[in-house]
Amino acid sequence: MKKAAYQDDRFSIDELMGKADIELYGKDINLRKEAYDAFLKMKKAAYQDGIDIKIVSSYRSFDRQLAIYERKYLQYTEDEGMEPLEAIDKIIEYSTIPGTSRHHWGTDIDIIDGNKPAEGDVLVPSKFEEGGPFADLKNWMDEHASEYGFYIVYTAEPKRRGFKYEPWHYSYAPLSVPMLEVFRKKNILQLLVEEDFLGSEFLTTGFIKTYIRDNILDINQTLL
């Protein structure tokens, strides 16, 4: 009981939702200290093997995630004529509802190989497959990332629900596992109901419960 209470005290709901100012480390890295130190060790080891692990995205505040979400919502509803829930379903193929992103925690990173030139959107699965510019990075991470505490979040397992496969998204487990444990104990349903963002009025209780089950919790089992 004392351990659980400690963990609940350790991470506030504002931290977990990206609404608190947390101390971040590293230029263009922006991770919590423990994750930052582990990332530097991993980056150095990869560099010795000819791979330059470059972070494309790490910490995101609630407001930053809100901007990403609302930009896509307007694109899908106004430009492409989708119904609100259809648009939200499209958004959550790869992007989170504000307040629920793992990027709020300062533990998660989206990465590419800085040594390999790539055109267009770099965060697409095909670029991490054999023949793609980041195939060597993916193979190296498959073999070594866990040695530094990093694990892919959204795997390619065919029966996994929620967010689509993201071979670029890794999480520092020693911090993110207890953070998720605290977060899932909160009333996430109520927290989202209280938020006001584009399309939020269309989020039913059933939709949010499914989102929590599929998008927040159906991840790499090592991270649960």
Short mmCIF file of C-alpha atoms in Angstrom, two decimals:
data_model
loop_
_atom_site.label_atom_id
_atom_site.label_comp_id
_atom_site.label_asym_id
_atom_site.label_seq_id
_atom_site.Cartn_x
_atom_site.Cartn_y
_atom_site.Cartn_z
CA MET A 1 0.00 0.00 0.00
CA LYS A 2 2.81 2.39 0.84
CA LYS A 3 4.43 1.78 -2.55
CA ALA A 4 1.22 2.57 -4.44
CA ALA A 5 0.69 5.72 -2.38
CA TYR A 6 4.26 6.76 -3.12
CA GLN A 7 3.73 6.32 -6.83
CA ASP A 8 0.47 8.26 -6.75
CA ASP A 9 2.26 11.10 -4.98
CA ARG A 10 5.23 10.92 -7.30
CA PHE A 11 3.34 11.80 -10.50
CA SER A 12 0.54 14.38 -10.40
CA ILE A 13 -2.37 14.27 -12.80
CA ASP A 14 -1.21 17.60 -14.24
CA GLU A 15 2.17 16.01 -15.02
CA LEU A 16 0.55 12.99 -16.64
CA MET A 17 -1.68 15.20 -18.80
CA GLY A 18 1.10 17.53 -19.91
CA LYS A 19 -0.21 20.49 -17.92
CA ALA A 20 2.67 20.84 -15.44
CA ASP A 21 6.11 22.35 -15.98
CA ILE A 22 8.56 19.48 -15.60
CA GLU A 23 12.35 19.64 -15.72
CA LEU A 24 13.59 18.45 -19.09
CA TYR A 25 17.16 17.78 -20.18
CA GLY A 26 19.14 18.00 -23.40
CA LYS A 27 19.03 20.32 -26.39
CA ASP A 28 16.64 18.82 -28.94
CA ILE A 29 16.15 15.85 -26.57
CA ASN A 30 13.77 17.14 -23.86
CA LEU A 31 13.44 14.13 -21.57
CA ARG A 32 13.33 13.61 -17.83
CA LYS A 33 16.82 13.24 -16.36
CA GLU A 34 16.83 9.47 -16.00
CA ALA A 35 15.47 8.93 -19.51
CA TYR A 36 17.89 11.54 -20.88
CA ASP A 37 20.91 9.81 -19.36
CA ALA A 38 19.80 6.43 -20.72
CA PHE A 39 19.15 7.92 -24.16
CA LEU A 40 22.65 9.42 -24.34
CA LYS A 41 24.20 6.03 -23.56
CA MET A 42 22.05 4.39 -26.24
CA LYS A 43 22.84 7.14 -28.77
CA LYS A 44 26.58 6.76 -28.14
CA ALA A 45 26.44 2.98 -28.60
CA ALA A 46 24.43 3.30 -31.82
CA TYR A 47 26.81 5.94 -33.16
CA GLN A 48 29.69 3.50 -32.80
CA ASP A 49 27.72 1.19 -35.11
CA GLY A 50 27.22 3.96 -37.70
CA ILE A 51 23.70 4.97 -36.66
CA ASP A 52 22.78 8.48 -35.54
CA ILE A 53 19.65 8.22 -33.39
CA LYS A 54 17.91 11.54 -33.95
CA ILE A 55 14.83 12.54 -31.97
CA VAL A 56 12.03 13.95 -34.10
CA SER A 57 9.64 14.39 -31.17
CA SER A 58 9.88 13.83 -27.42
CA TYR A 59 8.10 15.85 -24.72
CA ARG A 60 4.86 17.53 -25.76
CA SER A 61 2.74 19.72 -23.52
CA PHE A 62 -1.03 19.45 -23.39
CA ASP A 63 -1.30 22.62 -25.47
CA ARG A 64 1.06 21.24 -28.12
CA GLN A 65 -0.93 18.02 -28.39
CA LEU A 66 -4.14 20.06 -28.48
CA ALA A 67 -2.82 22.05 -31.44
CA ILE A 68 -1.90 18.85 -33.34
CA TYR A 69 -5.27 17.29 -32.61
CA GLU A 70 -7.34 20.36 -33.52
CA ARG A 71 -5.40 20.98 -36.73
CA LYS A 72 -6.21 17.45 -37.86
CA TYR A 73 -9.81 17.74 -36.69
CA LEU A 74 -10.36 20.84 -38.81
CA GLN A 75 -8.60 19.25 -41.77
CA TYR A 76 -10.79 16.16 -41.67
CA THR A 77 -14.11 17.84 -40.89
CA GLU A 78 -13.85 21.05 -42.91
CA ASP A 79 -11.47 20.17 -45.76
CA GLU A 80 -12.43 16.52 -46.21
CA GLY A 81 -16.06 16.67 -45.05
CA MET A 82 -15.89 13.92 -42.43
CA GLU A 83 -18.43 13.60 -39.64
CA PRO A 84 -16.99 14.49 -36.19
CA LEU A 85 -16.61 10.94 -34.83
CA GLU A 86 -15.30 9.74 -38.18
CA ALA A 87 -12.67 12.50 -38.01
CA ILE A 88 -11.69 11.58 -34.45
CA ASP A 89 -11.40 7.92 -35.44
CA LYS A 90 -9.03 9.01 -38.22
CA ILE A 91 -7.00 11.20 -35.87
CA ILE A 92 -6.48 8.42 -33.34
CA GLU A 93 -4.91 6.12 -35.88
CA TYR A 94 -1.64 7.89 -35.03
CA SER A 95 -2.38 10.91 -32.78
CA THR A 96 -3.77 11.02 -29.27
CA ILE A 97 -6.63 12.88 -27.69
CA PRO A 98 -5.09 15.81 -25.75
CA GLY A 99 -4.16 14.87 -22.19
CA THR A 100 -3.59 11.19 -23.00
CA SER A 101 -0.33 11.30 -24.95
CA ARG A 102 2.64 9.34 -23.62
CA HIS A 103 4.70 12.25 -24.98
CA HIS A 104 3.35 14.31 -22.06
CA TRP A 105 5.54 12.30 -19.69
CA GLY A 106 9.08 13.14 -20.83
CA THR A 107 9.79 9.43 -21.32
CA ASP A 108 8.86 8.76 -24.95
CA ILE A 109 10.65 9.52 -28.20
CA ASP A 110 10.02 9.38 -31.94
CA ILE A 111 13.31 8.66 -33.71
CA ILE A 112 14.97 8.41 -37.12
CA ASP A 113 18.52 7.80 -38.32
CA GLY A 114 20.13 11.20 -38.83
CA ASN A 115 22.77 9.65 -41.09
CA LYS A 116 20.20 8.62 -43.71
CA PRO A 117 18.56 11.20 -45.98
CA ALA A 118 14.82 10.78 -46.41
CA GLU A 119 12.26 12.77 -48.35
CA GLY A 120 8.75 13.69 -47.26
CA ASP A 121 7.18 12.48 -44.03
CA VAL A 122 9.83 10.51 -42.17
CA LEU A 123 7.48 8.85 -39.69
CA VAL A 124 5.91 6.25 -41.95
CA PRO A 125 6.34 2.49 -41.39
CA SER A 126 7.71 1.77 -44.88
CA LYS A 127 10.82 3.86 -44.19
CA PHE A 128 11.71 1.48 -41.34
CA GLU A 129 11.30 -1.68 -43.40
CA GLU A 130 14.00 -3.50 -45.35
CA GLY A 131 15.15 -1.24 -48.17
CA GLY A 132 13.96 1.87 -46.34
CA PRO A 133 16.35 4.55 -45.06
CA PHE A 134 15.77 3.65 -41.40
CA ALA A 135 15.88 -0.15 -41.69
CA ASP A 136 19.32 -0.30 -40.06
CA LEU A 137 18.08 1.87 -37.19
CA LYS A 138 15.07 -0.42 -36.66
CA ASN A 139 17.26 -3.53 -36.68
CA TRP A 140 19.69 -1.95 -34.21
CA MET A 141 16.87 -0.89 -31.88
CA ASP A 142 15.30 -4.36 -32.05
CA GLU A 143 18.59 -5.81 -30.86
CA HIS A 144 19.82 -3.20 -28.38
CA ALA A 145 17.12 -0.74 -27.21
CA SER A 146 16.02 -2.86 -24.24
CA GLU A 147 19.59 -2.79 -22.89
CA TYR A 148 19.02 0.91 -22.21
CA GLY A 149 15.43 0.60 -20.96
CA PHE A 150 13.72 1.64 -24.21
CA TYR A 151 10.89 -0.38 -25.78
CA ILE A 152 8.74 0.12 -28.85
CA VAL A 153 5.24 1.13 -27.76
CA TYR A 154 2.89 0.35 -30.64
CA THR A 155 4.00 -3.01 -32.00
CA ALA A 156 3.24 -4.74 -35.29
CA GLU A 157 1.33 -7.57 -33.60
CA PRO A 158 -1.66 -8.26 -35.89
CA LYS A 159 -4.22 -8.58 -33.07
CA ARG A 160 -3.20 -5.35 -31.30
CA ARG A 161 -5.90 -2.66 -31.36
CA GLY A 162 -5.67 1.11 -31.01
CA PHE A 163 -2.90 3.17 -32.55
CA LYS A 164 -1.33 1.81 -35.69
CA TYR A 165 2.16 0.32 -35.78
CA GLU A 166 4.81 2.96 -35.03
CA PRO A 167 8.34 1.60 -35.51
CA TRP A 168 9.73 5.01 -34.54
CA HIS A 169 8.08 5.40 -31.09
CA TYR A 170 10.03 4.16 -28.05
CA SER A 171 9.44 4.57 -24.34
CA TYR A 172 11.83 4.56 -21.38
CA ALA A 173 10.19 1.81 -19.34
CA PRO A 174 11.73 2.41 -15.87
CA LEU A 175 9.78 5.69 -15.71
CA SER A 176 6.86 5.20 -18.11
CA VAL A 177 5.65 1.93 -16.57
CA PRO A 178 4.98 3.45 -13.12
CA MET A 179 3.60 6.59 -14.77
CA LEU A 180 1.07 4.55 -16.74
CA GLU A 181 0.23 2.63 -13.58
CA VAL A 182 -0.66 5.88 -11.83
CA PHE A 183 -2.48 7.28 -14.87
CA ARG A 184 -4.72 4.25 -15.34
CA LYS A 185 -5.81 4.49 -11.69
CA LYS A 186 -7.18 7.96 -12.37
CA ASN A 187 -10.70 8.49 -13.68
CA ILE A 188 -9.53 9.09 -17.26
CA LEU A 189 -13.12 9.07 -18.48
CA GLN A 190 -14.05 11.95 -16.17
CA LEU A 191 -10.84 13.83 -16.97
CA LEU A 192 -11.62 13.77 -20.70
CA VAL A 193 -15.27 14.69 -20.20
CA GLU A 194 -14.13 17.83 -18.38
CA GLU A 195 -11.90 18.97 -21.27
CA ASP A 196 -13.12 21.37 -23.94
CA PHE A 197 -11.60 20.89 -27.39
CA LEU A 198 -12.91 20.64 -30.92
CA GLY A 199 -15.21 17.64 -31.19
CA SER A 200 -15.13 16.85 -27.47
CA GLU A 201 -18.90 17.13 -27.25
CA PHE A 202 -19.19 14.10 -29.55
CA LEU A 203 -17.10 11.81 -27.32
CA THR A 204 -19.54 9.38 -25.72
CA THR A 205 -18.78 7.34 -22.62
CA GLY A 206 -18.57 4.23 -24.80
CA PHE A 207 -16.14 5.87 -27.20
CA ILE A 208 -13.83 6.99 -24.39
CA LYS A 209 -13.91 3.59 -22.68
CA THR A 210 -12.94 1.92 -25.96
CA TYR A 211 -10.20 4.50 -26.51
CA ILE A 212 -8.75 3.80 -23.06
CA ARG A 213 -8.85 0.03 -23.61
CA ASP A 214 -7.49 0.04 -27.17
CA ASN A 215 -5.30 3.12 -27.52
CA ILE A 216 -3.91 3.67 -24.03
CA LEU A 217 -3.64 0.09 -22.78
CA ASP A 218 -3.26 -2.17 -25.84
CA ILE A 219 0.48 -1.58 -26.17
CA ASN A 220 3.71 -3.54 -25.89
CA GLN A 221 3.07 -5.81 -22.90
CA THR A 222 6.51 -4.95 -21.47
CA LEU A 223 5.26 -1.41 -20.88
CA LEU A 224 2.25 -2.42 -18.79
#
